[in-house]
XYZ file of C-alpha atoms in Angstrom:
322
model
C -96.106 60.751 150.418
C -99.035 59.014 152.165
C -100.438 55.836 150.668
C -103.458 56.543 148.497
C -102.252 59.973 147.356
C -103.368 60.776 143.821
C -100.527 61.861 141.526
C -100.380 62.872 137.887
C -97.559 61.581 135.703
C -96.670 62.643 132.191
C -94.215 61.346 129.591
C -92.209 63.296 127.042
C -93.862 61.672 124.027
C -91.442 63.133 121.490
C -88.413 61.827 123.413
C -90.044 58.460 124.060
C -90.962 58.059 120.389
C -87.347 58.620 119.350
C -86.232 55.895 121.767
C -88.945 53.582 120.410
C -87.602 54.181 116.898
C -84.054 53.433 118.040
C -85.173 50.262 119.792
C -87.195 48.987 116.837
C -84.373 49.965 114.496
C -81.968 47.839 116.538
C -84.254 44.813 116.118
C -84.353 45.394 112.362
C -80.595 45.962 112.027
C -79.721 42.897 114.104
C -82.163 40.793 112.069
C -80.635 42.114 108.831
C -77.048 41.270 109.848
C -78.079 37.814 111.075
C -80.124 37.074 107.934
C -77.532 38.328 105.461
C -74.280 37.234 107.123
C -75.199 34.854 109.993
C -73.502 37.224 112.450
C -75.137 37.655 115.866
C -75.776 40.791 117.892
C -73.992 40.648 121.259
C -74.813 44.067 122.717
C -77.003 47.153 122.429
C -77.025 50.629 123.968
C -78.820 53.873 123.218
C -78.736 57.440 124.468
C -80.246 60.775 123.480
C -78.091 61.127 120.352
C -77.435 57.666 118.904
C -77.633 53.922 119.459
C -74.965 51.242 119.178
C -75.249 47.589 118.225
C -72.337 45.204 118.794
C -71.753 42.204 116.530
C -69.595 39.149 117.096
C -67.591 39.375 113.842
C -66.113 42.054 111.562
C -68.486 43.906 109.223
C -66.974 45.608 106.186
C -68.346 48.876 104.830
C -70.006 46.967 101.992
C -71.683 44.621 104.492
C -72.880 47.573 106.578
C -74.422 49.266 103.541
C -76.123 46.030 102.500
C -77.584 45.593 105.994
C -78.723 49.224 106.071
C -80.466 48.790 102.706
C -82.139 45.617 104.031
C -83.495 47.611 106.988
C -84.726 50.463 104.794
C -86.667 48.021 102.615
C -88.286 46.711 105.805
C -89.218 50.269 106.796
C -90.824 50.879 103.386
C -92.920 47.714 103.820
C -94.579 49.107 106.986
C -94.647 45.715 108.709
C -96.662 45.452 111.962
C -94.682 45.283 115.219
C -96.484 43.321 117.928
C -95.700 41.719 121.262
C -97.078 38.911 123.398
C -96.149 37.101 126.594
C -95.505 33.376 126.914
C -94.252 31.081 129.630
C -90.607 30.107 129.754
C -91.499 26.647 128.478
C -93.491 28.037 125.559
C -90.603 30.364 124.717
C -88.365 27.305 124.364
C -90.455 26.266 121.384
C -90.065 29.596 119.580
C -87.255 30.542 117.199
C -86.056 33.644 119.008
C -83.140 35.711 117.731
C -82.226 36.581 121.303
C -83.262 35.491 124.767
C -81.425 36.039 128.022
C -80.723 32.922 130.058
C -81.443 35.014 133.158
C -85.178 35.104 132.367
C -86.854 32.358 134.425
C -90.512 33.402 134.385
C -92.793 34.652 131.627
C -91.103 35.947 128.488
C -92.230 39.011 126.531
C -91.700 38.447 122.807
C -91.534 41.242 120.220
C -92.313 40.290 116.624
C -91.787 42.219 113.406
C -94.120 40.618 110.890
C -92.117 38.491 108.468
C -88.869 39.454 110.197
C -87.336 39.590 113.647
C -88.594 37.740 116.715
C -86.877 38.193 120.053
C -87.393 38.425 123.785
C -87.478 42.093 124.781
C -88.959 44.270 127.516
C -88.508 47.605 125.708
C -90.935 49.940 123.967
C -91.297 49.800 120.185
C -93.255 51.544 117.440
C -96.379 49.807 116.137
C -95.106 49.320 112.580
C -91.741 49.552 110.855
C -92.688 52.630 108.799
C -92.681 54.635 112.033
C -88.917 54.052 112.344
C -88.868 56.465 109.351
C -85.180 56.012 108.524
C -82.123 54.182 109.834
C -78.618 55.380 109.073
C -75.315 53.834 110.186
C -73.076 56.801 110.970
C -69.925 55.110 112.274
C -68.317 51.738 112.922
C -65.373 50.547 114.980
C -63.638 47.284 115.816
C -64.573 45.848 119.199
C -63.178 42.654 120.755
C -62.802 40.939 117.392
C -66.207 42.111 116.199
C -67.826 45.378 115.134
C -69.726 48.129 116.914
C -72.156 50.024 114.690
C -73.377 53.500 115.617
C -76.751 54.316 114.098
C -79.595 56.822 114.280
C -83.261 56.672 113.348
C -86.242 58.909 112.717
C -85.882 62.680 113.019
C -82.221 62.399 114.031
C -81.420 60.426 110.873
C -83.193 63.006 108.717
C -81.380 65.860 110.478
C -78.056 64.100 109.943
C -78.850 63.536 106.263
C -79.856 67.192 105.819
C -76.606 68.447 107.366
C -74.487 66.143 105.211
C -76.463 67.022 102.088
C -75.829 70.697 102.785
C -72.107 69.922 103.042
C -72.233 68.136 99.683
C -74.012 71.101 98.086
C -71.340 73.447 99.410
C -68.646 71.125 98.110
C -70.295 71.290 94.689
C -69.921 75.059 94.830
C -66.202 74.640 95.570
C -65.813 72.132 92.709
C -68.045 73.494 89.925
C -68.518 71.819 86.579
C -70.271 68.625 87.644
C -68.669 65.224 88.011
C -68.053 62.939 90.947
C -67.053 64.776 94.136
C -65.048 61.843 95.472
C -63.000 61.655 92.273
C -62.367 65.398 92.468
C -61.340 65.157 96.121
C -59.020 62.212 95.409
C -57.430 64.163 92.553
C -56.940 67.187 94.811
C -55.365 65.024 97.541
C -53.035 63.414 94.987
C -51.988 66.842 93.702
C -51.411 68.079 97.253
C -49.280 65.007 98.039
C -47.246 65.594 94.876
C -46.782 69.261 95.799
C -45.633 68.349 99.324
C -43.043 65.941 97.927
C -41.779 68.603 95.528
C -41.574 71.219 98.300
C -39.796 68.763 100.610
C -37.212 68.039 97.910
C -36.644 71.742 97.305
C -36.475 72.422 101.043
C -33.899 69.650 101.468
C -31.794 71.086 98.664
C -32.011 74.584 100.164
C -31.050 73.330 103.645
C -28.017 71.593 102.133
C -26.948 74.840 100.471
C -27.421 76.762 103.732
C -25.334 74.189 105.608
C -22.523 74.410 103.051
C -22.475 78.208 103.334
C -22.445 78.167 107.158
C -19.643 75.586 107.275
C -17.523 77.521 104.785
C -17.910 80.772 106.764
C -17.272 79.354 110.265
C -13.713 78.518 111.297
C -14.062 77.017 114.789
C -16.735 74.420 113.865
C -19.195 75.743 116.454
C -22.408 76.643 114.681
C -25.344 78.676 116.041
C -28.285 78.987 113.653
C -31.730 80.493 114.193
C -34.560 81.175 111.763
C -38.161 81.996 112.691
C -39.442 80.359 109.479
C -37.697 77.026 110.036
C -39.707 73.881 110.777
C -38.621 71.148 113.168
C -37.781 68.707 110.359
C -35.705 71.368 108.590
C -33.889 72.172 111.843
C -33.019 68.491 112.362
C -31.767 68.137 108.792
C -29.598 71.235 109.128
C -28.192 70.050 112.470
C -27.188 66.665 111.026
C -25.404 68.335 108.117
C -23.529 70.732 110.409
C -22.218 68.009 112.739
C -21.115 65.687 109.945
C -17.519 66.545 110.838
C -16.283 64.746 113.963
C -15.166 67.889 115.817
C -18.259 69.989 115.046
C -20.849 71.299 117.515
C -24.144 72.930 116.478
C -27.206 74.511 118.076
C -30.247 75.204 115.895
C -33.203 77.313 117.077
C -36.779 77.412 115.738
C -40.083 78.729 117.179
C -43.352 76.928 118.001
C -46.374 78.210 119.939
C -44.690 80.978 121.917
C -41.584 78.942 122.765
C -38.029 78.845 121.461
C -36.956 75.308 120.625
C -33.294 74.376 120.513
C -31.640 71.195 119.342
C -27.978 70.494 120.023
C -25.690 68.069 118.271
C -22.032 67.121 118.470
C -19.797 65.186 116.104
C -18.387 61.889 117.335
C -15.013 63.545 118.035
C -16.380 66.677 119.723
C -15.444 67.159 123.386
C -18.564 69.206 124.224
C -21.383 67.421 126.067
C -24.822 68.342 124.693
C -26.638 66.937 127.730
C -24.620 69.089 130.150
C -24.932 72.210 127.983
C -28.696 71.951 127.621
C -29.184 71.601 131.377
C -27.176 74.802 131.871
C -29.230 76.585 129.202
C -32.472 75.413 130.816
C -31.310 76.839 134.146
C -30.622 80.236 132.549
C -33.891 80.517 130.619
C -36.373 78.414 132.636
C -36.347 75.818 129.890
C -37.148 72.128 129.687
C -35.461 69.238 127.930
C -32.374 67.079 127.956
C -30.457 64.346 126.204
C -27.169 62.406 126.035
C -23.731 63.719 125.123
C -24.100 63.770 121.326
C -27.684 65.035 120.990
C -30.081 66.996 123.179
C -33.166 69.118 122.728
C -35.191 71.562 124.773
C -37.401 74.634 124.731
C -37.959 77.788 126.751
C -40.601 80.534 126.863
C -40.102 83.168 124.175
C -40.189 86.750 125.414
C -40.034 89.480 122.813
C -38.520 89.229 119.361
C -37.393 85.744 118.292
C -34.108 86.856 116.722
C -33.191 89.044 119.703
C -34.005 86.216 122.113
C -31.878 83.776 120.116
C -28.952 86.214 120.209
C -29.158 86.107 124.011
C -29.257 82.314 123.911
C -26.185 82.186 121.681
C -24.232 84.451 124.048
C -24.938 82.069 126.927
C -24.082 79.077 124.737
C -20.741 80.637 123.923
C -19.952 81.275 127.601
C -20.850 77.710 128.549
C -18.925 76.082 125.708
C -15.824 78.201 126.406
C -15.804 76.961 129.989
């Protein structure tokens, strides 16, 4: 492009305004955390969806909510946001929340009336009311401190609207009024109690199944398959079946289109589970392995689970006889 060419530039004002809200919101949030808890901001980043502010020490949920409320009060007050430029020497005489040591020349200072003052080259709204809203949406530990994820303006309102809709739908699921959190906690407690009860009943049933299998099998080689069995139930059953020193057992259960098999041998059993499972894998294109007394593997399931397991058991029997 030749020198002197006239060009026309345009900015996406809506996008820029959202970034200005994020940037001003970061000033207000950092000022709030410093004022309330004497904890400094050590990093800031923003993108199209959210902004992050990093702080040098841990911030509990209660501290985050207090800081957020502090910021919202500042937004309600509609304080002017201004900027001015001073020399490096003049900047030394100002009480700045932040200033990079890399700045050697003039320093641009951004001031929120009655609040934050810091060196910054970014764009900001002209008064705090234009931030509209600031909402902390997530926090995580970071190098001994805390990273806060937050949103401002239209994005904060959109986030609030979506979450409010979720709460309204939850109210429909839990009619009759009352605190939703208490209702959810009660439901979780009831579910936990039910799981414990079902686990106890499942354990009792597995014990009964093991007793029946042992009583009906003379040679102490057990092959068991059940398409409704879970992995934990299969392990429990296996351990019960190989309680006798000379026993050997193979238990099959399905997951995600594969047949899983776990093998176990009593301490006095001469069969080697690791060797057997490698032979089975070779027959059925399976994967897995293990030592002499315990091994596990899986292979692709083709067709009916029970029919496939019958084929597996036939091969097991041939291998163990040899």
